[in-house]
Amino acid sequence: YSAKPNNGHIAAAQMEERGIIKAVVTQNIDGLHQKSGSKEVIELHGSIHTATCSHCHQSIKANEYLPKFIETGQIPKCSICKGIIKPGITLFEELLPMKAWQDADRLSQECDLMIIAGSSLEVIPASSIPQQSIRQGAKIIIINYSPTFLDQDATCLFHEGIEVILPRLNRMLL
């Protein structure tokens, strides 16, 4: 909750504001893209800032249950039906949120350039999104400390941090 956006998050938000980036598709659950000012954020693995009742599917904000859970360790219960409250994140072996997946898939088919920032591209099915863009003829820029299986397909490749490269790209595009 106390984490702050880094310069990469801020640069992405600035590029979105200027129309260079259409959307941010992220596997992160921390909400740092929104904190930095990004408006069109597709959270493939959900958000730690929301929760859902596992029985009646009521959606609630995490700040309504999380502080008490952290303090007491008691599993939170729904105020309506007493079902178990589940964090709004994708847990192991769960399906990704359908709307987020459909939005990411649509964007991957429409884009002419995809920036892959800070991803090892090892998490399936999210790792297939850039492949879809490549099949549609898009160029890709990869920014990641370690090599990925798509490095050979990248138009530009940076083995450095997003907090360094995205601000540089943003300044270059001004």
PDB file of C-alpha atoms in Angstrom:
ATOM      1  CA  TYR A   1       0.000   0.000   0.000  1.00  0.00           C
ATOM      2  CA  SER A   2       2.853   2.399   0.721  1.00  0.00           C
ATOM      3  CA  ALA A   3       4.785   1.665  -2.498  1.00  0.00           C
ATOM      4  CA  LYS A   4       5.298   4.611  -4.802  1.00  0.00           C
ATOM      5  CA  PRO A   5       5.535   4.698  -8.612  1.00  0.00           C
ATOM      6  CA  ASN A   6       9.044   4.825 -10.040  1.00  0.00           C
ATOM      7  CA  ASN A   7      10.246   6.982 -12.941  1.00  0.00           C
ATOM      8  CA  GLY A   8       9.200   4.260 -15.403  1.00  0.00           C
ATOM      9  CA  HIS A   9       5.592   4.359 -14.201  1.00  0.00           C
ATOM     10  CA  ILE A  10       5.601   8.149 -14.399  1.00  0.00           C
ATOM     11  CA  ALA A  11       7.108   8.180 -17.908  1.00  0.00           C
ATOM     12  CA  ALA A  12       4.479   5.687 -19.121  1.00  0.00           C
ATOM     13  CA  ALA A  13       1.707   7.903 -17.729  1.00  0.00           C
ATOM     14  CA  GLN A  14       3.206  10.946 -19.442  1.00  0.00           C
ATOM     15  CA  MET A  15       3.456   9.076 -22.748  1.00  0.00           C
ATOM     16  CA  GLU A  16      -0.184   8.018 -22.406  1.00  0.00           C
ATOM     17  CA  GLU A  17      -1.222  11.612 -21.690  1.00  0.00           C
ATOM     18  CA  ARG A  18       0.553  12.719 -24.873  1.00  0.00           C
ATOM     19  CA  GLY A  19      -1.109   9.975 -26.941  1.00  0.00           C
ATOM     20  CA  ILE A  20       2.063   7.939 -27.543  1.00  0.00           C
ATOM     21  CA  ILE A  21       0.826   5.022 -25.444  1.00  0.00           C
ATOM     22  CA  LYS A  22      -2.773   3.895 -25.850  1.00  0.00           C
ATOM     23  CA  ALA A  23      -2.933   1.688 -22.744  1.00  0.00           C
ATOM     24  CA  VAL A  24      -0.848  -0.097 -20.141  1.00  0.00           C
ATOM     25  CA  VAL A  25      -1.396  -3.844 -19.902  1.00  0.00           C
ATOM     26  CA  THR A  26       0.131  -5.069 -16.657  1.00  0.00           C
ATOM     27  CA  GLN A  27       0.540  -8.246 -14.662  1.00  0.00           C
ATOM     28  CA  ASN A  28       1.214  -6.148 -11.559  1.00  0.00           C
ATOM     29  CA  ILE A  29      -1.502  -5.986  -8.912  1.00  0.00           C
ATOM     30  CA  ASP A  30      -0.183  -2.968  -6.992  1.00  0.00           C
ATOM     31  CA  GLY A  31      -1.996  -0.072  -8.690  1.00  0.00           C
ATOM     32  CA  LEU A  32       1.233   1.885  -9.218  1.00  0.00           C
ATOM     33  CA  HIS A  33       0.344   2.679 -12.826  1.00  0.00           C
ATOM     34  CA  GLN A  34      -2.848   4.380 -11.662  1.00  0.00           C
ATOM     35  CA  LYS A  35      -0.956   6.172  -8.864  1.00  0.00           C
ATOM     36  CA  SER A  36       1.443   7.553 -11.477  1.00  0.00           C
ATOM     37  CA  GLY A  37      -1.423   8.955 -13.557  1.00  0.00           C
ATOM     38  CA  SER A  38      -2.062   6.271 -16.187  1.00  0.00           C
ATOM     39  CA  LYS A  39      -5.762   6.234 -17.073  1.00  0.00           C
ATOM     40  CA  GLU A  40      -6.145   3.219 -19.378  1.00  0.00           C
ATOM     41  CA  VAL A  41      -4.721   0.362 -17.285  1.00  0.00           C
ATOM     42  CA  ILE A  42      -5.619  -3.253 -17.979  1.00  0.00           C
ATOM     43  CA  GLU A  43      -4.756  -5.394 -14.965  1.00  0.00           C
ATOM     44  CA  LEU A  44      -4.377  -8.950 -16.242  1.00  0.00           C
ATOM     45  CA  HIS A  45      -3.953 -10.368 -12.737  1.00  0.00           C
ATOM     46  CA  GLY A  46      -6.453  -8.110 -10.992  1.00  0.00           C
ATOM     47  CA  SER A  47      -5.783  -5.605  -8.245  1.00  0.00           C
ATOM     48  CA  ILE A  48      -4.915  -5.805  -4.572  1.00  0.00           C
ATOM     49  CA  HIS A  49      -7.143  -2.750  -4.099  1.00  0.00           C
ATOM     50  CA  THR A  50     -10.368  -4.679  -4.683  1.00  0.00           C
ATOM     51  CA  ALA A  51     -11.982  -7.807  -3.288  1.00  0.00           C
ATOM     52  CA  THR A  52     -14.971  -9.988  -4.113  1.00  0.00           C
ATOM     53  CA  CYS A  53     -17.274 -12.174  -2.074  1.00  0.00           C
ATOM     54  CA  SER A  54     -16.742 -15.781  -3.146  1.00  0.00           C
ATOM     55  CA  HIS A  55     -20.471 -16.477  -2.663  1.00  0.00           C
ATOM     56  CA  CYS A  56     -22.581 -13.472  -3.763  1.00  0.00           C
ATOM     57  CA  HIS A  57     -19.785 -11.819  -5.835  1.00  0.00           C
ATOM     58  CA  GLN A  58     -20.247  -8.402  -4.260  1.00  0.00           C
ATOM     59  CA  SER A  59     -17.229  -6.247  -5.084  1.00  0.00           C
ATOM     60  CA  ILE A  60     -15.677  -4.177  -2.300  1.00  0.00           C
ATOM     61  CA  LYS A  61     -12.637  -1.976  -1.845  1.00  0.00           C
ATOM     62  CA  ALA A  62      -9.729  -3.620  -0.076  1.00  0.00           C
ATOM     63  CA  ASN A  63      -9.459  -0.851   2.500  1.00  0.00           C
ATOM     64  CA  GLU A  64     -12.825  -2.045   3.850  1.00  0.00           C
ATOM     65  CA  TYR A  65     -11.406  -5.421   4.923  1.00  0.00           C
ATOM     66  CA  LEU A  66      -7.620  -5.468   4.589  1.00  0.00           C
ATOM     67  CA  PRO A  67      -6.572  -3.435   7.663  1.00  0.00           C
ATOM     68  CA  LYS A  68      -8.617  -5.678   9.969  1.00  0.00           C
ATOM     69  CA  PHE A  69      -7.301  -8.825   8.252  1.00  0.00           C
ATOM     70  CA  ILE A  70      -3.703  -7.639   8.656  1.00  0.00           C
ATOM     71  CA  GLU A  71      -4.326  -6.767  12.309  1.00  0.00           C
ATOM     72  CA  THR A  72      -6.208  -9.926  13.361  1.00  0.00           C
ATOM     73  CA  GLY A  73      -5.437 -12.533  10.701  1.00  0.00           C
ATOM     74  CA  GLN A  74      -9.131 -13.462  10.573  1.00  0.00           C
ATOM     75  CA  ILE A  75     -10.494 -14.349   7.158  1.00  0.00           C
ATOM     76  CA  PRO A  76     -12.819 -11.513   6.097  1.00  0.00           C
ATOM     77  CA  LYS A  77     -16.518 -12.262   5.593  1.00  0.00           C
ATOM     78  CA  CYS A  78     -19.060 -10.546   3.363  1.00  0.00           C
ATOM     79  CA  SER A  79     -21.350  -8.088   5.146  1.00  0.00           C
ATOM     80  CA  ILE A  80     -24.302  -9.274   3.018  1.00  0.00           C
ATOM     81  CA  CYS A  81     -24.085 -13.078   2.902  1.00  0.00           C
ATOM     82  CA  LYS A  82     -21.148 -13.926   5.209  1.00  0.00           C
ATOM     83  CA  GLY A  83     -19.259 -15.562   2.323  1.00  0.00           C
ATOM     84  CA  ILE A  84     -15.461 -15.436   2.283  1.00  0.00           C
ATOM     85  CA  ILE A  85     -13.946 -12.265   0.851  1.00  0.00           C
ATOM     86  CA  LYS A  86     -11.266 -13.004  -1.753  1.00  0.00           C
ATOM     87  CA  PRO A  87      -8.656 -10.438  -2.824  1.00  0.00           C
ATOM     88  CA  GLY A  88      -9.309  -9.123  -6.335  1.00  0.00           C
ATOM     89  CA  ILE A  89      -6.199 -10.798  -7.681  1.00  0.00           C
ATOM     90  CA  THR A  90      -5.713 -13.876  -9.808  1.00  0.00           C
ATOM     91  CA  LEU A  91      -4.482 -16.703  -7.607  1.00  0.00           C
ATOM     92  CA  PHE A  92      -2.551 -19.766  -8.784  1.00  0.00           C
ATOM     93  CA  GLU A  93      -4.569 -21.891 -11.236  1.00  0.00           C
ATOM     94  CA  GLU A  94      -7.375 -19.302 -11.546  1.00  0.00           C
ATOM     95  CA  LEU A  95      -8.438 -17.924 -14.914  1.00  0.00           C
ATOM     96  CA  LEU A  96      -7.499 -14.357 -15.760  1.00  0.00           C
ATOM     97  CA  PRO A  97     -10.342 -11.821 -15.603  1.00  0.00           C
ATOM     98  CA  MET A  98     -12.196 -12.219 -18.915  1.00  0.00           C
ATOM     99  CA  LYS A  99     -12.657  -8.519 -19.718  1.00  0.00           C
ATOM    100  CA  ALA A 100      -9.008  -7.712 -19.001  1.00  0.00           C
ATOM    101  CA  TRP A 101      -7.890 -10.593 -21.202  1.00  0.00           C
ATOM    102  CA  GLN A 102     -10.228  -9.573 -24.052  1.00  0.00           C
ATOM    103  CA  ASP A 103      -9.082  -5.937 -23.837  1.00  0.00           C
ATOM    104  CA  ALA A 104      -5.405  -6.947 -23.874  1.00  0.00           C
ATOM    105  CA  ASP A 105      -5.989  -9.299 -26.797  1.00  0.00           C
ATOM    106  CA  ARG A 106      -7.818  -6.601 -28.782  1.00  0.00           C
ATOM    107  CA  LEU A 107      -5.057  -4.063 -28.147  1.00  0.00           C
ATOM    108  CA  SER A 108      -2.381  -6.579 -29.148  1.00  0.00           C
ATOM    109  CA  GLN A 109      -4.111  -7.024 -32.497  1.00  0.00           C
ATOM    110  CA  GLU A 110      -4.533  -3.273 -33.093  1.00  0.00           C
ATOM    111  CA  CYS A 111      -1.134  -1.921 -32.071  1.00  0.00           C
ATOM    112  CA  ASP A 112       1.695  -1.034 -34.418  1.00  0.00           C
ATOM    113  CA  LEU A 113       4.247  -0.857 -31.595  1.00  0.00           C
ATOM    114  CA  MET A 114       4.309  -2.693 -28.280  1.00  0.00           C
ATOM    115  CA  ILE A 115       6.644  -1.777 -25.445  1.00  0.00           C
ATOM    116  CA  ILE A 116       7.316  -4.739 -23.176  1.00  0.00           C
ATOM    117  CA  ALA A 117       8.666  -3.258 -19.973  1.00  0.00           C
ATOM    118  CA  GLY A 118       9.952  -5.220 -17.008  1.00  0.00           C
ATOM    119  CA  SER A 119       8.631  -8.634 -18.019  1.00  0.00           C
ATOM    120  CA  SER A 120      10.558 -11.868 -18.358  1.00  0.00           C
ATOM    121  CA  LEU A 121       7.718 -13.091 -20.603  1.00  0.00           C
ATOM    122  CA  GLU A 122       7.639 -16.352 -18.666  1.00  0.00           C
ATOM    123  CA  VAL A 123       4.088 -16.173 -17.299  1.00  0.00           C
ATOM    124  CA  ILE A 124       1.533 -17.906 -19.482  1.00  0.00           C
ATOM    125  CA  PRO A 125      -0.871 -16.839 -20.977  1.00  0.00           C
ATOM    126  CA  ALA A 126       0.261 -13.188 -20.685  1.00  0.00           C
ATOM    127  CA  SER A 127       3.454 -14.014 -22.572  1.00  0.00           C
ATOM    128  CA  SER A 128       1.378 -14.738 -25.681  1.00  0.00           C
ATOM    129  CA  ILE A 129       0.185 -11.127 -25.989  1.00  0.00           C
ATOM    130  CA  PRO A 130       3.391  -9.808 -27.628  1.00  0.00           C
ATOM    131  CA  GLN A 131       3.435 -12.797 -29.973  1.00  0.00           C
ATOM    132  CA  GLN A 132      -0.047 -11.807 -31.171  1.00  0.00           C
ATOM    133  CA  SER A 133       1.240  -8.279 -31.908  1.00  0.00           C
ATOM    134  CA  ILE A 134       4.231  -9.621 -33.836  1.00  0.00           C
ATOM    135  CA  ARG A 135       1.920 -11.835 -35.943  1.00  0.00           C
ATOM    136  CA  GLN A 136      -0.114  -8.705 -36.760  1.00  0.00           C
ATOM    137  CA  GLY A 137       3.047  -6.927 -37.952  1.00  0.00           C
ATOM    138  CA  ALA A 138       3.732  -4.755 -34.912  1.00  0.00           C
ATOM    139  CA  LYS A 139       7.236  -3.781 -33.843  1.00  0.00           C
ATOM    140  CA  ILE A 140       8.247  -4.511 -30.269  1.00  0.00           C
ATOM    141  CA  ILE A 141      10.579  -2.839 -27.831  1.00  0.00           C
ATOM    142  CA  ILE A 142      11.731  -4.994 -24.920  1.00  0.00           C
ATOM    143  CA  ILE A 143      13.035  -3.426 -21.724  1.00  0.00           C
ATOM    144  CA  ASN A 144      14.081  -6.070 -19.209  1.00  0.00           C
ATOM    145  CA  TYR A 145      17.194  -6.848 -17.186  1.00  0.00           C
ATOM    146  CA  SER A 146      17.320 -10.480 -18.275  1.00  0.00           C
ATOM    147  CA  PRO A 147      16.904 -12.032 -21.731  1.00  0.00           C
ATOM    148  CA  THR A 148      13.456 -13.136 -22.932  1.00  0.00           C
ATOM    149  CA  PHE A 149      12.387 -15.653 -25.555  1.00  0.00           C
ATOM    150  CA  LEU A 150      11.346 -12.767 -27.838  1.00  0.00           C
ATOM    151  CA  ASP A 151      14.628 -10.825 -27.752  1.00  0.00           C
ATOM    152  CA  GLN A 152      15.434 -11.937 -31.305  1.00  0.00           C
ATOM    153  CA  ASP A 153      12.118 -10.445 -32.501  1.00  0.00           C
ATOM    154  CA  ALA A 154      12.629  -7.058 -30.846  1.00  0.00           C
ATOM    155  CA  THR A 155      13.089  -3.939 -32.952  1.00  0.00           C
ATOM    156  CA  CYS A 156      14.839  -2.386 -29.940  1.00  0.00           C
ATOM    157  CA  LEU A 157      16.201  -4.282 -26.951  1.00  0.00           C
ATOM    158  CA  PHE A 158      17.349  -2.806 -23.639  1.00  0.00           C
ATOM    159  CA  HIS A 159      18.757  -4.947 -20.849  1.00  0.00           C
ATOM    160  CA  GLU A 160      18.265  -2.211 -18.301  1.00  0.00           C
ATOM    161  CA  GLY A 161      15.598  -1.065 -15.857  1.00  0.00           C
ATOM    162  CA  ILE A 162      12.337   0.525 -16.938  1.00  0.00           C
ATOM    163  CA  GLU A 163      12.972   3.361 -14.501  1.00  0.00           C
ATOM    164  CA  VAL A 164      15.971   4.321 -16.672  1.00  0.00           C
ATOM    165  CA  ILE A 165      14.814   3.517 -20.221  1.00  0.00           C
ATOM    166  CA  LEU A 166      11.174   4.686 -20.228  1.00  0.00           C
ATOM    167  CA  PRO A 167      12.072   8.236 -19.088  1.00  0.00           C
ATOM    168  CA  ARG A 168      14.756   8.330 -21.819  1.00  0.00           C
ATOM    169  CA  LEU A 169      12.250   7.223 -24.462  1.00  0.00           C
ATOM    170  CA  ASN A 170       9.762   9.776 -23.180  1.00  0.00           C
ATOM    171  CA  ARG A 171      12.328  12.582 -23.452  1.00  0.00           C
ATOM    172  CA  MET A 172      13.387  11.429 -26.946  1.00  0.00           C
ATOM    173  CA  LEU A 173       9.778  11.555 -28.131  1.00  0.00           C
ATOM    174  CA  LEU A 174       9.171  15.108 -26.882  1.00  0.00           C
TER     175      LEU A 174
END
